[in-house]
Amino acid sequence: MLQVRQDQTDSRIFDPDPANVERRYTHFLDLYNGLKKEYPALLNNLSFPRKMLMGNFDPNLISTRCSAFESLLNLIASESRLRNAPAAIAFFQDVELNEAKKLIDEGKFDQALSVLETSFKLLNKVYTDRSRVVLSVLCRIVACAGSSGGALAGPVERWAQLALRRYEAVSDSDLLLIYVPLLHTCISIWETLGRDKSHLIEELNGLRRNGMKVDSVPSLMEAVDNLNPTN
């Protein structure tokens, strides 16, 4: 069990709503090997427990592993280069992302929404509010409503509002390719819920006047899938 918190240690204020996810030994091993390959000097003083074929439930082994995993995660938390490395991004997002994609393919949008909400909670504590990885999972949550035929419009409305607020200060050209599909999906959600969508339509028209393609664009889910995952 991996728990991620945003504590304010100086003022002794502890995160009341930590993110909890499960990871296996192999996930930590892939994380370590990936970071060691890209930033060997940063991991020189860090030892990693070997894989054991037997005795995996020995209390001493479990304690040793937990200590090593915590040291690795603390190092990642203190070093932005490690956090932004592909191996770290994969470690923090891929388990939930792959599960959510499977559920979406099966048409189980409500279950996928729950998994993606857990993923957002974790990623939003590790990365900045407007980082690529955070905006991607946030938009994928909104995309669940679009893919569900409006069934999830109510539960997803607050996420859609958050996504729109997060995009107010985004200037990355790749991320802006998701913005237009996001606006289209939000317009659909607002229509389903009987909300005033005029400001969203005006935003689209403003983008059109600025030369952006706003018609015949991919769905939000497709746009997020096509986004380069690099943070």
Backbone as a ProteinNet text record, in pm:
[ID]
protein_1_A
[PRIMARY]
MLQVRQDQTDSRIFDPDPANVERRYTHFLDLYNGLKKEYPALLNNLSFPRKMLMGNFDPNLISTRCSAFESLLNLIASESRLRNAPAAIAFFQDVELNEAKKLIDEGKFDQALSVLETSFKLLNKVYTDRSRVVLSVLCRIVACAGSSGGALAGPVERWAQLALRRYEAVSDSDLLLIYVPLLHTCISIWETLGRDKSHLIEELNGLRRNGMKVDSVPSLMEAVDNLNPTN
[TERTIARY]
84.3	0	88	65.4	140.4	48.5	91.3	13.6	93.5	28	90.9	16	90.6	30.8	105.8	36.7	99.9	95	193.7	201.1	278.7	241.8	318.7	393.7	511.6	583.7	627	657	702	594.7	470.1	360.1	284.8	338.4	279.7	132.3	103.8	-30	-22	-100.5	-92.7	-212.2	-184.9	-285.4	-400.5	-521.4	-634.7	-694.8	-652.9	-712.5	-603.5	-522.5	-412.7	-463.9	-378.2	-410.4	-351.1	-430.3	-385.5	-402.8	-294.1	-298.7	-209.9	-226.2	-145.4	-40.7	80	186.4	257.3	303.8	375.4	526.5	600.5	747	799.5	741	789.6	770.9	665.4	646.7	760.4	798.1	909.2	1040.4	1056	1178.5	1190.6	1081	1081.8	1111.5	1055.1	1079.6	1227.8	1284.1	1425.2	1515.7	1493.3	1578.5	1567.7	1445.9	1427.2	1498.7	1487.8	1554.4	1706.1	1749	1892.9	1957.2	1883.8	1936.1	1946.1	1846.6	1844.8	1925.9	1924.6	1996.2	2079.6	2181.4	2259.2	2322.7	2370	2438.9	2344.8	2218	2122.8	2085.5	2106.1	2068.1	2188.6	2305.9	2427.8	2425.1	2367.6	2370.1	2245.9	2166.1	2041.4	2053.3	2030.1	2031.7	1889	1876.2	1743.6	1741.6	1637.3	1632.1	1615.8	1687.5	1679.1	1545.9	1505.2	1384.7	1413.6	1322.5	1338.2	1237.2	1282.5	1192.1	1111.2	1163.7	1095.9	1109.5	1017.4	1025.6	976.8	890.3	843.2	757.1	706.1	620	694.1	826	906.6	902	869.6	856.3	981.1	1100.2	1223.2	1241.4	1205.7	1216	1118	996.8	895.4	940.9	996.4	1043.9	1157.3	1250.3	1363	1315.2	1221.6	1167.7	1094.7	1011.7	936.8	1030.6	1139.1	1235.2	1302.8	1338.7	1404.2	1308.7	1182.9	1084.6	1060.4	1052.9	1027.4	1144.8	1266	1383.6	1380.9	1342.7	1334.3	1228.4	1112.9	1004.3	1038.2	1105.2	1146.8	1246	1334.5	1430.1	1357.4	1258.7	1179.5	1104.2	1050.1	974.5	1062	1190.6	1280.9	1352.5	1336.7	1412	1318.4	1294.8	1198.4	1239.9	1370.1	1414.1	1369.5	1372.2	1327.1	1175.5	1104.6	958.2	909.4	979.3	935.3	989.8	1068.2	1122.2	1009.9	1017.7	914.1	888.6	993.4	975.4	889.5	906.5	826.7	682.3	663.7	527.8	454	522.7	461.2	425.8	514.8	489.3	366.1	352.4	242.3	109	109.9	-17.2	-60.7	33.1	-2.7	-98.2	-86	-173.6	-319.5	-351.2	-489.2	-531.5	-440.1	-473.4	-510.6	-432.8	-461.7	-593.1	-618.5	-745.1	-862.8	-848.6	-956.1	-982.5	-877.8	-894.4	-969.7	-936.4	-1004.7	-1153.2	-1183.8	-1323.2	-1399.3	-1333	-1396.4	-1426.3	-1331.5	-1353.2	-1470.4	-1493.4	-1603.9	-1734.2	-1730	-1849.7	-1886.6	-1792.9	-1817.9	-1767.1	-1835.6	-1786.1	-1789.4	-1888.3	-1894.2	-1778	-1740.5	-1626.9	-1496.1	-1487.4	-1368	-1354	-1465.2	-1463.3	-1404.1	-1444.2	-1393.5	-1242.4	-1193.7	-1049.8	-973.4	-1027.4	-960.8	-961.2	-1065.4	-1068	-957	-934.8	-824.5	-690.7	-677.7	-554.1	-528.4	-632.5	-616.3	-572.2	-633	-600.1	-451.7	-399	-257.3	-169.3	-197.6	-112	-112.2	-225.6	-235.9	-155.5	-118.6	-33.7	114.9	144.6	284.1	331.4	241.2	277.8	203.2	243.9	180.8	41.6	-38.6	-178.9	-197.3	-108.1	-124.5	-20.5	38.2	132.7	56.6	128.3	67.6	-1.3	63	8.3	-119.8	-124.6	-243.8	-359	-330.3	-435.2	-488.7	-401.5	-444.2	-547.3	-518.5	-613.6	-740.1	-727.6	-844.8	-936	-876.2	-956.2	-1012.6	-941	-994.3	-1117.3	-1118.3	-1236.7	-1355.3	-1332.6	-1439.6	-1483.2	-1387.2	-1418.2	-1509	-1503.7	-1593.1	-1739.2	-1768.2	-1905.7	-1945.2	-1852.1	-1881.6	-1901.9	-1821.5	-1832.3	-1953.5	-2005.6	-2117.4	-2252.8	-2252.7	-2379.4	-2456.3	-2386.2	-2449.8	-2487.8	-2473.8	-2514.7	-2434.2	-2309.2	-2222.5	-2208.9	-2296.2	-2285.9	-2290.6	-2379.6	-2392	-2268.1	-2222.8	-2103.6	-1976.7	-1971.6	-1849.2	-1848.3	-1962.4	-1971.2	-1862.6	-1841.8	-1741.5	-1600.1	-1575.7	-1445.6	-1429.2	-1537.9	-1534.2	-1504.7	-1567.2	-1541.6	-1395.5	-1342.6	-1202.8	-1109.4	-1139.1	-1055.4	-1053.3	-1168.2	-1174.7	-1092.5	-1099.7	-1021	-871.3	-833.9	-691.7	-636.7	-720.5	-674.8	-661.4	-707	-702.9	-560.9	-462.6	-324.4	-233.1	-291.2	-211.7	-176	-48.1	-5	65.7	90.6	156.6	72	133.5	58	-2.9	68.7	15	-106.7	-95.8	-207.6	-328.3	-303.2	-414.9	-493.2	-430.9	-502.2	-613	-599.3	-703.8	-812.5	-777.8	-870.4	-998.4	-984.5	-1103.9	-1196.9	-1146.7	-1235.2	-1293.9	-1215.6	-1267.2	-1385.9	-1373.6	-1484.7	-1608	-1588.8	-1702.7	-1771	-1690.2	-1747.2	-1820	-1762.5	-1827.3	-1959.1	-1962.4	-2086.8	-2194.1	-2154.1	-2247.9	-2298	-2206.3	-2243.8	-2338.6	-2306.2	-2391.4	-2531.3	-2536.6	-2666	-2747.6	-2682.3	-2751.4	-2808.3	-2734.3	-2774.9	-2857.7	-2882	-2961.2	-2889.3	-2756.3	-2677.1	-2658.7	-2627.7	-2599.3	-2462.9	-2460.2	-2335.7	-2282.2	-2341.4	-2305.1	-2158.4	-2105.5	-1966.6	-1869.5	-1910.9	-1826.3	-1826.1	-1941.9	-1952.2	-1871.1	-1877.6	-1801.3	-1651.6	-1609.7	-1467.9	-1424.9	-1508.6	-1478.6	-1468.8	-1562.9	-1561.7	-1436.3	-1392.4	-1269.6	-1148.1	-1143.4	-1033.8	-1039	-1160.8	-1176.8	-1124.6	-1156.5	-1109.6	-957.4	-898.5	-752.6	-683.4	-762.7	-703.8	-695	-751.2	-748.1	-861.2	-833.2	-935.6	-1027.1	-1154.6	-1247.6	-1361.5	-1365.9	-1469.6	-1405.7	-1483.5	-1435.5	-1307.2	-1307	-1190.9	-1215	-1109.1	-1128.5	-1211.4	-1266.1	-1333.1	-1229.9	-1276.4	-1184.4	-1103	-1166.3	-1095.4	-985.6	-1017	-916.2	-802.6	-836.3	-734	-638.3	-692.3	-607.3	-520.8	-578.9	-501.6	-385.4	-403.3	-300.7	-196.5	-217.8	-124.7	3.1	115.1	242.4	240.9	266.8	254.4	365	470	580.2	531.5	569.7	521.4	578.3
-119.1	0	124.4	210.5	334.2	450.1	529.1	645.1	771.8	865.6	992.7	1104.4	1187.6	1299	1428	1538	1669.8	1732	1697.7	1749.1	1879.9	1967.2	2088.3	2065.3	2006	1959.8	2075.1	2190.2	2304.6	2348.6	2346.9	2390.1	2270.4	2151.5	2028.1	2014.4	2048.6	2027.7	1907.7	1805.4	1681.8	1667.6	1614.9	1598.1	1511.8	1566	1488.3	1392.2	1404.4	1322.3	1264.7	1171.7	1116.2	1027.2	1008.1	917.3	781.2	676.9	540.1	453.6	391.8	299.5	179.4	74.5	-46.2	-58.4	-97.5	-126.1	-255.4	-329.2	-453.5	-428.4	-529	-518.7	-487.9	-553.5	-533.3	-388.9	-321	-180.5	-95.3	-123.7	-50.3	-83.1	-208.6	-249.2	-177.5	-172.1	-100.4	47.8	103.5	244	266.6	184.2	198.1	182.1	76.7	50.8	163.9	214.1	323	449.5	482.9	603.3	585.3	465.5	437.4	449.8	409.8	418.2	563.1	644.9	783.1	877.2	853.3	942.2	859.4	789.6	700.6	772.8	895.1	967	999.5	1025.2	1061.5	942.6	820.9	701.6	623.9	684.5	613.8	566.2	645.5	612.2	538.2	491.2	423.2	275.1	190.8	45.6	-3.5	-109.9	-163	-312.4	-359.6	-500.9	-593.1	-705.2	-802.9	-877.3	-929.1	-1010.3	-1146.4	-1195.6	-1324.6	-1423.8	-1543.9	-1647.5	-1709.7	-1705.1	-1762.3	-1665.3	-1678.4	-1598	-1456.4	-1431.3	-1294.9	-1239.9	-1326.8	-1280.7	-1277.8	-1293.9	-1284	-1140.3	-1120.1	-983.5	-898.2	-957.8	-881.4	-834.2	-923.7	-887.3	-775.8	-788.6	-685.8	-550.9	-551.8	-428.3	-366.7	-450.2	-402.4	-341.7	-411	-360.4	-227.2	-220.7	-97.6	19.6	-3.4	102.1	147.4	50.2	83.1	157	110.7	176.8	320.5	338.5	472.7	565.4	514	595.7	638.4	546	577.7	684.4	669.8	765.4	902.3	903.1	1030.9	1104.2	1027	1086.8	1146.9	1074.1	1124.1	1251.1	1251.3	1367.3	1491.6	1473	1587	1630.5	1555.5	1582.8	1584.7	1702.8	1717.5	1640.3	1625.8	1550.5	1405.3	1349.4	1211.3	1201.7	1297.2	1296	1303	1380.8	1401.9	1299.2	1205.9	1101.3	1006.1	952.3	858.9	742	689.7	576.3	614.3	737	782.5	807.5	871.5	896.3	764.6	667.2	535.7	471	483.3	424	483.2	614.5	681.6	673.3	651.5	658.4	530.5	443.4	339.8	233.2	195.7	90.4	132.9	251.4	300.1	333.8	389.7	426.2	303.3	198	76.5	13.2	15.7	-38.6	43.9	175.6	263.7	243.8	232.2	209.7	79.6	-23.9	-153	-139.3	-69.5	-50.4	33.3	133.9	217.7	135.2	51.2	-35.7	-130.3	-166.8	-256.7	-182.1	-48	32.1	53.4	25.6	41.1	178.5	282	417.7	463	419	460.7	402.6	276.8	216.6	282.8	313.5	382.9	518.9	587.1	718.5	708.6	608.2	590	568	486.7	459.2	586.1	661.7	783.8	891	894.5	989.8	958.1	828.5	787.7	827.8	807.6	842.9	993.1	1073.3	1219	1261	1201.3	1235.5	1212.1	1102.7	1071.4	1166.2	1177.1	1256.4	1404	1453.1	1593.9	1627	1525.1	1546.2	1536.9	1465.6	1445.5	1553.7	1596.1	1690.2	1822.5	1920.9	2052.5	2050.5	2149	2152.1	2147.6	2213.8	2224.8	2143.8	2045.2	1957.8	1870.1	1820.3	1739.7	1615.5	1548.6	1423.8	1449	1559	1591.7	1635.4	1722.8	1766.6	1650.5	1556	1440.7	1356.1	1323.9	1241	1319.1	1449.5	1532.4	1534.3	1551.2	1551.2	1413.4	1309.2	1173.9	1150.9	1208.3	1200.7	1266.2	1385.6	1455.7	1375.6	1313	1234.4	1116.4	1067.4	957.2	998.4	1123.8	1172.6	1176.2	1221.4	1225.7	1087.7	991.2	855.1	781.1	826.7	756.6	798	883.6	929.3	1021.3	1088.7	1183.3	1125.6	994.2	931	982.2	1022.2	1068.4	1220	1290.1	1436.5	1497.9	1452.5	1507.4	1485.9	1359.2	1334.6	1400.2	1424.6	1476.6	1630.1	1693.6	1838.7	1913.3	1878.7	1950.9	1930	1811.4	1785.3	1868	1883	1964.3	2109.6	2159.1	2296.7	2314.2	2215	2220.4	2219.2	2134	2126.4	2260.2	2323.8	2454.2	2558.2	2556.5	2652.4	2626.9	2500.1	2466.9	2513.4	2512.3	2548.4	2698.9	2779	2924.5	2977.1	2910.7	2959.8	2868.6	2778.1	2683.9	2745.8	2735.9	2789	2683.9	2566.4	2458.4	2420.4	2422.1	2399.4	2259.4	2158.3	2021.9	2010.6	2071.5	2065.8	2141.7	2246.9	2322.8	2241.7	2137.5	2050.4	1973.4	1956.4	1890.5	1990.4	2117.6	2218.9	2226.9	2222.5	2231.1	2111.8	1986.7	1874.4	1883.9	1940.3	1960.4	2055.6	2165.5	2260.9	2195.3	2117.7	2049.6	1954.7	1880.4	1786.9	1861.8	1972.6	2051.9	2111.1	2153.7	2204.8	2096.4	1973.6	1861.9	1834	1840	1818	1927	2052.4	2165.2	2151.3	2105.7	2085.9	1979	1869	1759.7	1806.8	1892.3	1937.9	2065.9	2118.9	2241.8	2365.5	2364.8	2480.5	2578.7	2702.6	2803.7	2774.5	2747.6	2711.6	2823.7	2941.3	3049.7	3090.5	3089.2	3130.2	3029.9	2902.9	2800	2815	2843.4	2863.7	2986.3	3091.2	3212.1	3184.8	3099.9	3062.5	2989.1	2897.7	2827.9	2925.8	3019	3117.3	3204.3	3236.6	3314.5	3238.7	3108.8	3025.5	3016.6	3009.1	3004.7	3134	3245.2	3373.2	3385.5	3314.9	3317.8	3214.5	3147	3055.9	2910.9	2877.5	2737.6	2659.3	2533.4	2445.2	2401.4	2433.8	2400.8	2309.9	2277.7	2189.3	2060.1	1953.8	1823	1782.1	1796.3	1758.3	1621.7	1553.1	1423.4	1438.4	1327.4	1329.5	1358.2	1398.2	1428.2	1304.8	1187.7	1065	1036.3	1052.8	1030.9	1131.4	1256.6	1360	1331.6	1285.9	1253.4	1131.5	1031.8	912.9	948.7	1051	1088.8	1182.1	1228	1322.5	1251.2	1312.6	1260.9	1261.9	1145.1	1139.7	1208.5	1255.5	1319	1438.9	1446	1554.7	1688
0	0	0	-96.7	-108.1	-70.1	26.8	69.4	39	-29.6	-63.8	5.8	78.9	152.6	120.2	137.2	128.7	268	348.9	485.7	489	579.4	605.9	736	722.7	841.9	931.4	870.1	951.8	1050.2	1004.9	1092.1	1150.8	1127.6	1180.8	1139.6	1013.9	957	864.4	892.6	817.3	724.2	607.1	502.3	554.4	561.7	614.5	512.4	385.1	280	189.8	242.2	162.4	49.8	-50	-161.4	-131.4	-149.6	-122	-245.6	-290.3	-403.2	-371.6	-449.1	-429.8	-539.5	-500	-594.4	-552.8	-652.2	-627	-626.3	-580.4	-579.9	-719.7	-821.7	-958.7	-1004.7	-955.8	-990.9	-933.7	-809.1	-747.6	-817.9	-857.8	-927.5	-1062.1	-1136.8	-1264.8	-1244.3	-1138	-1105	-1076.8	-991.7	-954.9	-1076.9	-1155.2	-1271.4	-1374.7	-1395.1	-1490.7	-1448.2	-1319.3	-1268.5	-1263.7	-1227.8	-1221	-1358	-1461.7	-1597.5	-1643.7	-1609	-1657	-1569.3	-1437.3	-1344.3	-1245.7	-1294.5	-1206.3	-1088.2	-1110.8	-1003	-887.5	-917.9	-813.2	-725.3	-777.3	-701.5	-650.7	-657.5	-617.6	-473.5	-385.9	-242.7	-196.7	-292.1	-257.8	-289.5	-191.5	-214.5	-236.4	-314.2	-345.3	-314.8	-246	-207.1	-327.9	-323.5	-432.2	-427	-542.7	-550.4	-488.5	-406.1	-339.4	-395.8	-423.8	-474.5	-361.7	-240.7	-124.3	-7.3	88.3	209.9	195.6	95.7	72.1	184.5	271.6	380.4	513.8	508.6	629.9	681.8	810.5	865.1	846	860.6	844.3	700.3	605.4	464.3	430.3	482.3	456.6	511.7	631.2	692.3	611.8	566.2	486.1	355	292	165	184.7	286.8	312.6	332.7	406.1	432.3	302.5	217.6	91.2	-1.9	-7.6	-93.9	-47.2	85.1	138.1	107.9	116.9	85.6	-60.6	-149.4	-291.3	-316.6	-256.4	-276.9	-217.3	-103.1	-43.7	-134.1	-197.5	-290.1	-410.4	-462.1	-575	-535.4	-413.6	-366.7	-356.4	-333.1	-312.2	-440.1	-547.7	-670.2	-791.2	-847.6	-957.4	-1082.2	-1105.2	-1223.2	-1214.7	-1096.8	-1079.4	-1092.6	-1034	-1042.2	-1185.7	-1268.4	-1405.5	-1504.2	-1455.2	-1542.2	-1585.3	-1706.8	-1754.7	-1660.3	-1596.8	-1505.8	-1386.3	-1335.5	-1221.4	-1263	-1377.5	-1425.6	-1445.4	-1504.5	-1524.8	-1391.2	-1292.7	-1161.7	-1096	-1104.5	-1035.6	-1110.5	-1241.4	-1313.3	-1385	-1424.2	-1520.8	-1467.7	-1340.8	-1287	-1297.9	-1247.2	-1251.6	-1394.7	-1473	-1611	-1692.7	-1681.3	-1757.8	-1713.1	-1581.7	-1531.6	-1582.8	-1580.4	-1626.7	-1775.4	-1855.5	-1999.2	-2026	-1950.6	-1966.4	-1933.8	-1825.6	-1786.1	-1889	-1943.3	-2045.8	-2169.7	-2209.9	-2326.3	-2304.3	-2178.1	-2143.9	-2120.5	-2134.6	-2114	-1968.7	-1877.5	-1733.6	-1689.2	-1736.5	-1718.5	-1574	-1496.8	-1356.4	-1277.1	-1306.6	-1238.5	-1282.6	-1411.8	-1462.3	-1396.6	-1377.8	-1312.8	-1173.1	-1097.4	-962	-962.1	-1054.7	-1063.8	-1101.3	-1196.6	-1241.1	-1132.1	-1051.6	-940.1	-840	-814.8	-727.6	-787.8	-919.9	-988.8	-981.6	-1004.3	-996.5	-856.8	-756.9	-618.4	-590.7	-642.8	-625.2	-706.3	-836.6	-924.8	-886.7	-838	-801.7	-676.8	-600.8	-483.7	-520.1	-629	-669	-765.8	-855.9	-961.6	-945.5	-1023.7	-1015.2	-1078.1	-1042.1	-1084.3	-1235.2	-1307.8	-1452.9	-1529.4	-1463.8	-1533.2	-1631.6	-1729.1	-1835	-1778.5	-1684.6	-1632.7	-1552.6	-1479.3	-1400	-1490.3	-1585.9	-1677.3	-1761	-1794.6	-1874.1	-1799.5	-1672.9	-1598.5	-1568.5	-1546.8	-1522	-1644.9	-1762	-1884.8	-1915	-1876.1	-1897.2	-1808.5	-1689.6	-1603.8	-1673.3	-1729	-1800.1	-1921.9	-1988.6	-2107.9	-2077.2	-1953.6	-1914.4	-1930.9	-1899.7	-1914	-2060.3	-2146.1	-2287.8	-2346.1	-2302	-2353.8	-2299.1	-2185.7	-2122	-2177.9	-2279.1	-2334.9	-2242.3	-2153.5	-2062.1	-1927.8	-1911	-1784.6	-1665.8	-1690.3	-1581.1	-1577.4	-1648.9	-1654.5	-1515.4	-1430.7	-1295.2	-1211.2	-1196.1	-1115	-1168	-1299.2	-1359.3	-1369.4	-1343.4	-1362	-1284.4	-1158.9	-1078.4	-1134.2	-1191	-1252.3	-1379.1	-1454.7	-1575.9	-1541.1	-1436.1	-1392.8	-1350	-1279.9	-1236.6	-1357.5	-1455.4	-1575.3	-1648.4	-1660	-1727.1	-1651.6	-1518.5	-1438.7	-1454.8	-1455.2	-1468.8	-1603.7	-1706.3	-1839.9	-1860.3	-1765.8	-1783.8	-1800.3	-1742.1	-1748.7	-1830.8	-1908.9	-1987.8	-2122.4	-2160.6	-2289.8	-2375.7	-2320.3	-2393.9	-2515.9	-2634	-2758.1	-2763.1	-2714.4	-2714.3	-2623.1	-2504.9	-2410.9	-2463.7	-2540.7	-2596.4	-2699.7	-2756.7	-2849.5	-2778.4	-2646.9	-2568.7	-2530.1	-2526.6	-2476	-2559.2	-2691.9	-2776.4	-2754	-2757.1	-2724.2	-2583.1	-2488.9	-2353.1	-2355.1	-2429	-2438.4	-2499.6	-2605.6	-2669.3	-2570.1	-2493	-2395.5	-2284.6	-2239.3	-2134.7	-2184.9	-2309.6	-2367.6	-2365.2	-2399.7	-2397.1	-2254.9	-2158	-2017.5	-1971.3	-2004	-1964.5	-2027.6	-2153.5	-2219.8	-2147.4	-2111.5	-2042.1	-1909.1	-1841.1	-1707.4	-1711.6	-1830.3	-1842.4	-1794.9	-1802.5	-1760.2	-1876.4	-1843.3	-1944.7	-2006.9	-2136	-2203.8	-2291.7	-2284.1	-2375	-2360.1	-2236.7	-2216.7	-2278.8	-2279.8	-2341.2	-2493.3	-2548.3	-2693.3	-2734.8	-2654.4	-2684.6	-2678.4	-2585.7	-2576.6	-2703.4	-2751.3	-2876.7	-2993	-2998.8	-3106.7	-3101.3	-2980.5	-2965.4	-3017.3	-2989.2	-3040.1	-3192.6	-3246.1	-3392	-3456.1	-3394.3	-3447.7	-3442.1	-3346.6	-3333.1	-3422.1	-3505.1	-3603.1	-3560.4	-3443.1	-3399.2	-3464.4	-3493.8	-3547.6	-3433.9	-3445.3	-3336.9	-3383.4	-3511.2	-3563.4	-3613.9	-3614.7	-3661.2	-3589.8	-3458.5	-3378.4	-3315.2	-3269.6	-3203.9	-3076.2	-3030.7	-2900.6	-2793	-2675.9	-2566.9	-2529	-2525.5	-2490.5	-2591.7	-2721.1	-2825.4	-2813.9	-2785.4	-2773.7	-2658.7	-2546.8	-2432.3	-2464.4	-2531.2	-2568.6	-2659.3	-2744	-2840.7	-2782.3	-2660.8	-2600	-2556.2	-2586.2	-2538.3	-2386.5	-2320.1	-2174.3	-2097.8	-2164.4	-2093	-2014.3	-1888.7	-1801.9	-1844.2
[MASK]
+++++++++++++++++++++++++++++++++++++++++++++++++++++++++++++++++++++++++++++++++++++++++++++++++++++++++++++++++++++++++++++++++++++++++++++++++++++++++++++++++++++++++++++++++++++++++++++++++++++++++++++++++++++++++++++++++++++++

